Amino acid sequence: MIDLKDFEYDELTEYLMSIGEKKFRAEQIFSWLHKGVKSYEEMTNLSRDIREKLNRETYVSTLSVREKLVSEIDGTVKYLFELPDGNCIESVVMRYHHGLTICISSQVGCRMGCRFCASTIGGLYRNLTAGEILNQVIFAQKDMGERIGNIVIMGIGEPLDNYDNIIKFLHNVNHEKGLNIGYRHITLSTCGVVPMIYRLADEKLPITLTISLHAPNNSIRNSIMPVNHKYNIEELLNACRYYFEATNRRISFEYSLIHGVNDSMSDAEELAARIADLHGHVNLIPVNKVEERSFEKGSIGDIKAFQERLVSLGINATVRRELGADISASCGQLRKKVL
């Protein structure tokens, strides 16, 4: 059985024509799929014959809400979505002055092994399909009753480890006949799968690329991010330079501040020297508490001092505002707890 949400628009058109349908049916069906219908019976402008034909070899994929938490502090909403095979993923909707932003997952679990992240505990189960990635946006928007205008692919999983499905998702979520979310409103975060950064650069999609860097040198990064053993900081930053030259899009760097590991003044100085020529933005993140790990965040003063040192060295650096603190909104925590 084929999930029609796994097709890009042109692929859907070709498929429908291959089963004897007119080309214009693609626009009708594509639009219905992005409105969150759960069956062909809801597609009221299709004849019964067409619906029966589609039902014979295709289906409309859905997600169900296993658990939903709403922050009493800032209104952040966290969804634990259950997939048809029983696996679970997380999505988080955050409210900003410019509208709603959703943080979505790209895999069920993760094999990258970053030691400060709850998502990777238990390893990788499987990739999400393009349709399953898209469904997080569709059904969160439908449940919220408001348009979601911004997407960050920073939830469970490594997006560039599921490259082909991510690219299909990006094309579909941007399509004018679907949700029509602009590429410039989409951010993709990677821990540093270097070959795929080069490949993404060549796609020439004007999305924002964020690098989960979290260390100023190979010694520290090796100890907290296994991916660095395969693609070290020098290789990663060279890929970033290629990406910037190919897309003319500024890169952001995520940096989780772990007390006593990567938050000294010398770490700040080394980090500034590493990325100065990239003119990127550093997003400082006080590390989230993970039960299985002993990592701790520093004091507010320590965090502020690290930021100020970067700024004094010419680096644009801000401290990420913590949202949904009362509902464990950081990725992986709810899924791990429920499972």
Short mmCIF file of C-alpha atoms in Angstrom, two decimals:
data_model
loop_
_atom_site.label_atom_id
_atom_site.label_comp_id
_atom_site.label_asym_id
_atom_site.label_seq_id
_atom_site.Cartn_x
_atom_site.Cartn_y
_atom_site.Cartn_z
CA MET A 1 0.00 0.00 0.00
CA ILE A 2 1.25 3.47 -0.92
CA ASP A 3 1.01 6.50 1.38
CA LEU A 4 0.15 9.35 -0.97
CA LYS A 5 1.85 11.81 1.41
CA ASP A 6 5.17 10.20 0.51
CA PHE A 7 4.79 11.52 -3.05
CA GLU A 8 6.00 14.93 -4.13
CA TYR A 9 3.43 16.87 -6.18
CA ASP A 10 4.86 15.82 -9.56
CA GLU A 11 5.13 12.21 -8.41
CA LEU A 12 1.50 12.28 -7.29
CA THR A 13 0.49 13.68 -10.69
CA GLU A 14 2.37 10.91 -12.52
CA TYR A 15 0.84 8.23 -10.29
CA LEU A 16 -2.72 9.45 -10.79
CA MET A 17 -2.25 9.63 -14.56
CA SER A 18 -0.83 6.09 -14.51
CA ILE A 19 -4.11 4.81 -13.05
CA GLY A 20 -6.19 6.66 -15.62
CA GLU A 21 -7.02 9.87 -13.74
CA LYS A 22 -6.87 13.41 -15.08
CA LYS A 23 -3.90 15.63 -14.21
CA PHE A 24 -6.05 18.15 -12.31
CA ARG A 25 -6.91 15.49 -9.70
CA ALA A 26 -3.40 15.90 -8.24
CA GLU A 27 -4.14 19.44 -7.11
CA GLN A 28 -7.41 18.37 -5.46
CA ILE A 29 -5.91 15.39 -3.64
CA PHE A 30 -2.67 17.14 -2.64
CA SER A 31 -4.71 19.95 -1.07
CA TRP A 32 -6.93 17.51 0.85
CA LEU A 33 -3.91 15.59 2.17
CA HIS A 34 -2.45 18.78 3.64
CA LYS A 35 -5.71 19.67 5.36
CA GLY A 36 -5.45 16.60 7.58
CA VAL A 37 -8.21 14.40 6.19
CA LYS A 38 -8.04 10.84 7.49
CA SER A 39 -9.73 9.00 4.64
CA TYR A 40 -10.73 9.40 1.01
CA GLU A 41 -14.35 9.64 2.11
CA GLU A 42 -13.62 13.17 3.35
CA MET A 43 -12.47 14.23 -0.14
CA THR A 44 -15.93 15.36 -1.16
CA ASN A 45 -15.03 16.58 -4.67
CA LEU A 46 -13.86 13.10 -5.74
CA SER A 47 -16.32 10.62 -7.21
CA ARG A 48 -16.97 7.31 -5.47
CA ASP A 49 -15.26 5.48 -8.35
CA ILE A 50 -12.04 7.46 -7.84
CA ARG A 51 -12.11 6.94 -4.08
CA GLU A 52 -12.61 3.20 -4.47
CA LYS A 53 -9.76 3.04 -6.99
CA LEU A 54 -7.42 4.89 -4.58
CA ASN A 55 -8.42 2.66 -1.67
CA ARG A 56 -7.33 -0.45 -3.55
CA GLU A 57 -3.60 0.36 -3.47
CA THR A 58 -3.05 3.58 -1.49
CA TYR A 59 -3.93 5.05 1.88
CA VAL A 60 -3.96 8.35 3.79
CA SER A 61 -1.47 8.19 6.68
CA THR A 62 -2.34 9.70 10.06
CA LEU A 63 -0.89 10.21 13.53
CA SER A 64 -2.70 9.78 16.83
CA VAL A 65 -2.00 11.83 19.96
CA ARG A 66 -0.69 9.47 22.62
CA GLU A 67 -0.11 12.28 25.10
CA LYS A 68 -0.40 16.07 25.03
CA LEU A 69 1.14 18.42 27.59
CA VAL A 70 0.53 22.17 27.79
CA SER A 71 2.90 24.42 29.72
CA GLU A 72 1.27 26.63 32.34
CA ILE A 73 4.30 28.92 32.11
CA ASP A 74 4.36 29.92 28.44
CA GLY A 75 1.73 27.88 26.56
CA THR A 76 4.23 25.56 24.87
CA VAL A 77 2.48 22.39 23.70
CA LYS A 78 4.25 19.04 23.57
CA TYR A 79 2.80 16.14 21.58
CA LEU A 80 3.72 12.51 21.88
CA PHE A 81 2.46 11.17 18.56
CA GLU A 82 1.90 7.46 18.03
CA LEU A 83 2.62 6.05 14.59
CA PRO A 84 0.55 3.24 13.04
CA ASP A 85 3.25 0.68 13.95
CA GLY A 86 3.09 1.66 17.65
CA ASN A 87 6.31 3.69 17.70
CA CYS A 88 6.21 7.17 19.22
CA ILE A 89 7.77 10.50 18.30
CA GLU A 90 7.66 13.98 19.78
CA SER A 91 6.74 17.38 18.38
CA VAL A 92 6.68 20.70 20.25
CA VAL A 93 4.71 23.81 19.32
CA MET A 94 6.09 27.08 20.68
CA ARG A 95 4.38 30.45 20.66
CA TYR A 96 6.42 33.52 19.72
CA HIS A 97 5.40 37.09 18.93
CA HIS A 98 5.68 36.28 15.21
CA GLY A 99 3.42 33.21 15.45
CA LEU A 100 3.66 29.47 16.05
CA THR A 101 6.81 27.43 15.51
CA ILE A 102 6.85 23.64 15.54
CA CYS A 103 9.87 21.50 16.38
CA ILE A 104 9.53 18.15 14.61
CA SER A 105 11.25 14.75 14.64
CA SER A 106 12.93 13.11 11.66
CA GLN A 107 13.53 9.58 13.01
CA VAL A 108 12.20 7.17 15.62
CA GLY A 109 15.13 7.30 18.00
CA CYS A 110 18.64 8.31 16.95
CA ARG A 111 21.96 6.56 16.40
CA MET A 112 24.23 9.59 16.82
CA GLY A 113 24.84 8.97 20.53
CA CYS A 114 25.32 12.58 21.72
CA ARG A 115 25.85 12.14 25.45
CA PHE A 116 23.77 15.11 26.59
CA CYS A 117 20.66 14.18 24.56
CA ALA A 118 17.75 12.00 25.71
CA SER A 119 16.64 11.25 22.13
CA THR A 120 19.53 8.91 21.43
CA ILE A 121 19.08 6.68 24.49
CA GLY A 122 17.94 3.33 23.11
CA GLY A 123 19.37 4.00 19.65
CA LEU A 124 17.66 4.23 16.28
CA TYR A 125 14.49 2.27 15.55
CA ARG A 126 13.80 3.50 12.02
CA ASN A 127 13.56 6.53 9.74
CA LEU A 128 10.34 8.47 9.40
CA THR A 129 8.83 8.62 5.92
CA ALA A 130 8.29 11.97 4.21
CA GLY A 131 4.58 11.64 5.00
CA GLU A 132 5.19 10.91 8.68
CA ILE A 133 7.42 13.98 8.98
CA LEU A 134 4.77 16.10 7.28
CA ASN A 135 1.97 14.70 9.45
CA GLN A 136 3.50 16.25 12.57
CA VAL A 137 2.92 19.71 11.12
CA ILE A 138 -0.50 18.90 9.70
CA PHE A 139 -2.01 17.34 12.81
CA ALA A 140 -0.43 19.72 15.32
CA GLN A 141 -1.83 22.61 13.30
CA LYS A 142 -5.23 20.97 13.12
CA ASP A 143 -5.25 20.34 16.88
CA MET A 144 -4.08 23.88 17.70
CA GLY A 145 -6.64 25.44 15.37
CA GLU A 146 -4.04 28.01 14.28
CA ARG A 147 -1.63 28.27 11.39
CA ILE A 148 1.92 27.08 12.06
CA GLY A 149 4.25 29.31 10.08
CA ASN A 150 7.70 28.18 11.16
CA ILE A 151 9.41 24.78 11.38
CA VAL A 152 12.56 23.64 13.13
CA ILE A 153 13.77 20.11 12.38
CA MET A 154 15.46 19.66 15.75
CA GLY A 155 13.38 16.96 17.41
CA ILE A 156 14.17 13.27 17.77
CA GLY A 157 16.65 12.00 15.18
CA GLU A 158 19.36 13.33 12.89
CA PRO A 159 17.71 14.86 9.79
CA LEU A 160 20.69 14.33 7.50
CA ASP A 161 20.73 10.64 8.44
CA ASN A 162 17.30 10.48 6.75
CA TYR A 163 18.23 12.69 3.83
CA ASP A 164 15.92 11.65 0.99
CA ASN A 165 12.77 11.74 3.13
CA ILE A 166 13.74 15.12 4.57
CA ILE A 167 14.19 16.62 1.09
CA LYS A 168 10.80 15.27 -0.01
CA PHE A 169 9.25 16.72 3.13
CA LEU A 170 10.83 20.13 2.49
CA HIS A 171 9.52 20.22 -1.08
CA ASN A 172 6.02 19.22 0.01
CA VAL A 173 5.64 21.50 3.03
CA ASN A 174 6.78 24.44 0.89
CA HIS A 175 4.47 23.66 -2.05
CA GLU A 176 1.88 26.36 -2.76
CA LYS A 177 -0.89 23.76 -3.06
CA GLY A 178 -0.07 22.37 0.39
CA LEU A 179 0.88 24.12 3.65
CA ASN A 180 2.92 26.68 1.69
CA ILE A 181 5.48 27.32 4.44
CA GLY A 182 8.38 29.32 3.04
CA TYR A 183 11.86 27.81 3.04
CA ARG A 184 13.16 30.85 4.91
CA HIS A 185 10.84 29.89 7.76
CA ILE A 186 12.42 26.42 8.08
CA THR A 187 15.51 25.53 10.11
CA LEU A 188 17.33 22.20 9.91
CA SER A 189 19.72 21.14 12.66
CA THR A 190 22.49 18.58 12.19
CA CYS A 191 25.16 17.21 14.50
CA GLY A 192 27.55 17.21 11.56
CA VAL A 193 27.00 14.54 8.89
CA VAL A 194 29.54 16.19 6.61
CA PRO A 195 28.81 14.53 3.21
CA MET A 196 25.13 15.40 3.52
CA ILE A 197 25.92 19.06 4.32
CA TYR A 198 27.66 19.33 0.94
CA ARG A 199 24.71 17.60 -0.71
CA LEU A 200 22.22 19.90 1.02
CA ALA A 201 24.20 22.95 -0.07
CA ASP A 202 23.88 21.83 -3.69
CA GLU A 203 20.08 21.63 -3.33
CA LYS A 204 20.14 25.46 -3.11
CA LEU A 205 17.17 25.52 -0.73
CA PRO A 206 17.11 28.83 1.22
CA ILE A 207 16.51 27.16 4.58
CA THR A 208 18.53 27.97 7.71
CA LEU A 209 21.19 25.41 8.61
CA THR A 210 22.04 24.99 12.28
CA ILE A 211 25.09 23.04 13.40
CA SER A 212 25.01 21.28 16.78
CA LEU A 213 28.63 22.09 17.60
CA HIS A 214 28.74 22.02 21.42
CA ALA A 215 32.53 22.09 21.69
CA PRO A 216 35.46 24.31 20.63
CA ASN A 217 37.90 21.48 19.85
CA ASN A 218 38.09 17.83 18.86
CA SER A 219 39.12 16.62 22.30
CA ILE A 220 35.95 17.87 24.00
CA ARG A 221 33.69 17.07 21.05
CA ASN A 222 34.99 13.50 20.85
CA SER A 223 34.01 12.96 24.48
CA ILE A 224 30.40 14.12 24.08
CA MET A 225 29.58 13.59 20.36
CA PRO A 226 30.62 10.28 18.73
CA VAL A 227 30.00 11.71 15.24
CA ASN A 228 33.16 13.76 15.71
CA HIS A 229 35.27 10.61 15.49
CA LYS A 230 34.08 10.24 11.88
CA TYR A 231 33.83 13.91 10.88
CA ASN A 232 36.03 16.16 13.00
CA ILE A 233 35.58 19.87 13.60
CA GLU A 234 37.93 20.90 10.78
CA GLU A 235 35.98 18.80 8.25
CA LEU A 236 32.67 20.04 9.64
CA LEU A 237 33.58 23.73 9.47
CA ASN A 238 34.94 23.32 5.94
CA ALA A 239 31.55 21.90 4.96
CA CYS A 240 29.92 24.91 6.63
CA ARG A 241 32.09 27.25 4.57
CA TYR A 242 31.02 25.45 1.40
CA TYR A 243 27.37 25.69 2.46
CA PHE A 244 27.66 29.42 3.10
CA GLU A 245 29.35 30.05 -0.25
CA ALA A 246 26.82 27.93 -2.14
CA THR A 247 23.68 29.35 -0.51
CA ASN A 248 24.71 32.75 0.88
CA ARG A 249 22.76 31.73 3.99
CA ARG A 250 24.21 32.48 7.41
CA ILE A 251 24.79 29.41 9.57
CA SER A 252 23.82 29.15 13.24
CA PHE A 253 25.71 27.11 15.81
CA GLU A 254 24.04 25.42 18.77
CA TYR A 255 26.21 25.17 21.85
CA SER A 256 24.92 23.36 24.94
CA LEU A 257 26.79 24.74 27.94
CA ILE A 258 27.86 21.87 30.21
CA HIS A 259 29.36 22.95 33.50
CA GLY A 260 33.01 21.97 33.78
CA VAL A 261 33.11 20.44 30.31
CA ASN A 262 32.86 23.19 27.66
CA ASP A 263 31.99 26.43 29.46
CA SER A 264 35.33 27.99 30.49
CA MET A 265 36.58 31.35 29.22
CA SER A 266 39.30 29.56 27.26
CA ASP A 267 36.57 27.45 25.60
CA ALA A 268 34.76 30.65 24.59
CA GLU A 269 37.96 32.10 23.15
CA GLU A 270 38.77 28.95 21.19
CA LEU A 271 35.21 28.74 19.88
CA ALA A 272 35.33 32.36 18.70
CA ALA A 273 38.57 31.76 16.84
CA ARG A 274 37.16 28.63 15.18
CA ILE A 275 34.07 30.23 13.67
CA ALA A 276 35.05 33.90 13.24
CA ASP A 277 35.29 33.71 9.44
CA LEU A 278 31.81 32.17 9.14
CA HIS A 279 30.07 35.22 10.62
CA GLY A 280 27.46 32.92 12.12
CA HIS A 281 25.25 33.16 15.17
CA VAL A 282 25.86 31.12 18.33
CA ASN A 283 22.79 29.92 20.18
CA LEU A 284 23.85 29.10 23.75
CA ILE A 285 21.74 26.43 25.45
CA PRO A 286 21.96 25.69 29.18
CA VAL A 287 22.22 21.89 29.07
CA ASN A 288 19.02 19.99 29.82
CA LYS A 289 19.05 17.54 32.71
CA VAL A 290 18.96 13.91 31.53
CA GLU A 291 18.51 11.30 34.28
CA GLU A 292 20.99 8.85 32.74
CA ARG A 293 23.72 11.50 32.51
CA SER A 294 25.65 13.46 35.13
CA PHE A 295 25.90 16.69 33.13
CA GLU A 296 24.89 19.92 34.90
CA LYS A 297 24.32 23.47 33.71
CA GLY A 298 26.38 26.31 35.16
CA SER A 299 25.03 29.28 37.07
CA ILE A 300 23.25 32.16 35.35
CA GLY A 301 26.40 34.19 35.93
CA ASP A 302 28.59 31.58 34.26
CA ILE A 303 26.31 31.41 31.24
CA LYS A 304 26.17 35.19 30.93
CA ALA A 305 29.97 35.46 31.23
CA PHE A 306 30.44 32.92 28.41
CA GLN A 307 28.05 34.86 26.17
CA GLU A 308 29.70 38.21 26.95
CA ARG A 309 33.14 36.82 26.18
CA LEU A 310 31.97 35.62 22.75
CA VAL A 311 30.38 39.00 22.03
CA SER A 312 33.55 40.81 23.07
CA LEU A 313 35.42 38.73 20.48
CA GLY A 314 33.03 39.74 17.71
CA ILE A 315 30.72 36.70 17.77
CA ASN A 316 26.95 37.19 17.66
CA ALA A 317 25.77 35.06 20.62
CA THR A 318 22.47 34.78 22.48
CA VAL A 319 21.17 32.51 25.24
CA ARG A 320 18.18 30.42 24.19
CA ARG A 321 15.06 31.14 26.16
CA GLU A 322 13.89 27.98 27.92
CA LEU A 323 10.30 27.13 26.93
CA GLY A 324 8.02 24.48 28.40
CA ALA A 325 10.24 23.87 31.41
CA ASP A 326 7.32 22.39 33.36
CA ILE A 327 6.50 19.79 30.67
CA SER A 328 9.99 18.46 29.81
CA ALA A 329 9.80 20.16 26.41
CA SER A 330 13.34 19.28 25.35
CA CYS A 331 13.33 16.47 22.79
CA GLY A 332 13.27 12.82 23.79
CA GLN A 333 12.28 13.17 27.43
CA LEU A 334 8.54 12.47 27.14
CA ARG A 335 9.00 9.56 24.72
CA LYS A 336 11.61 7.97 27.00
CA LYS A 337 9.37 8.41 30.05
CA VAL A 338 6.29 6.88 28.40
CA LEU A 339 8.14 3.97 26.81
#
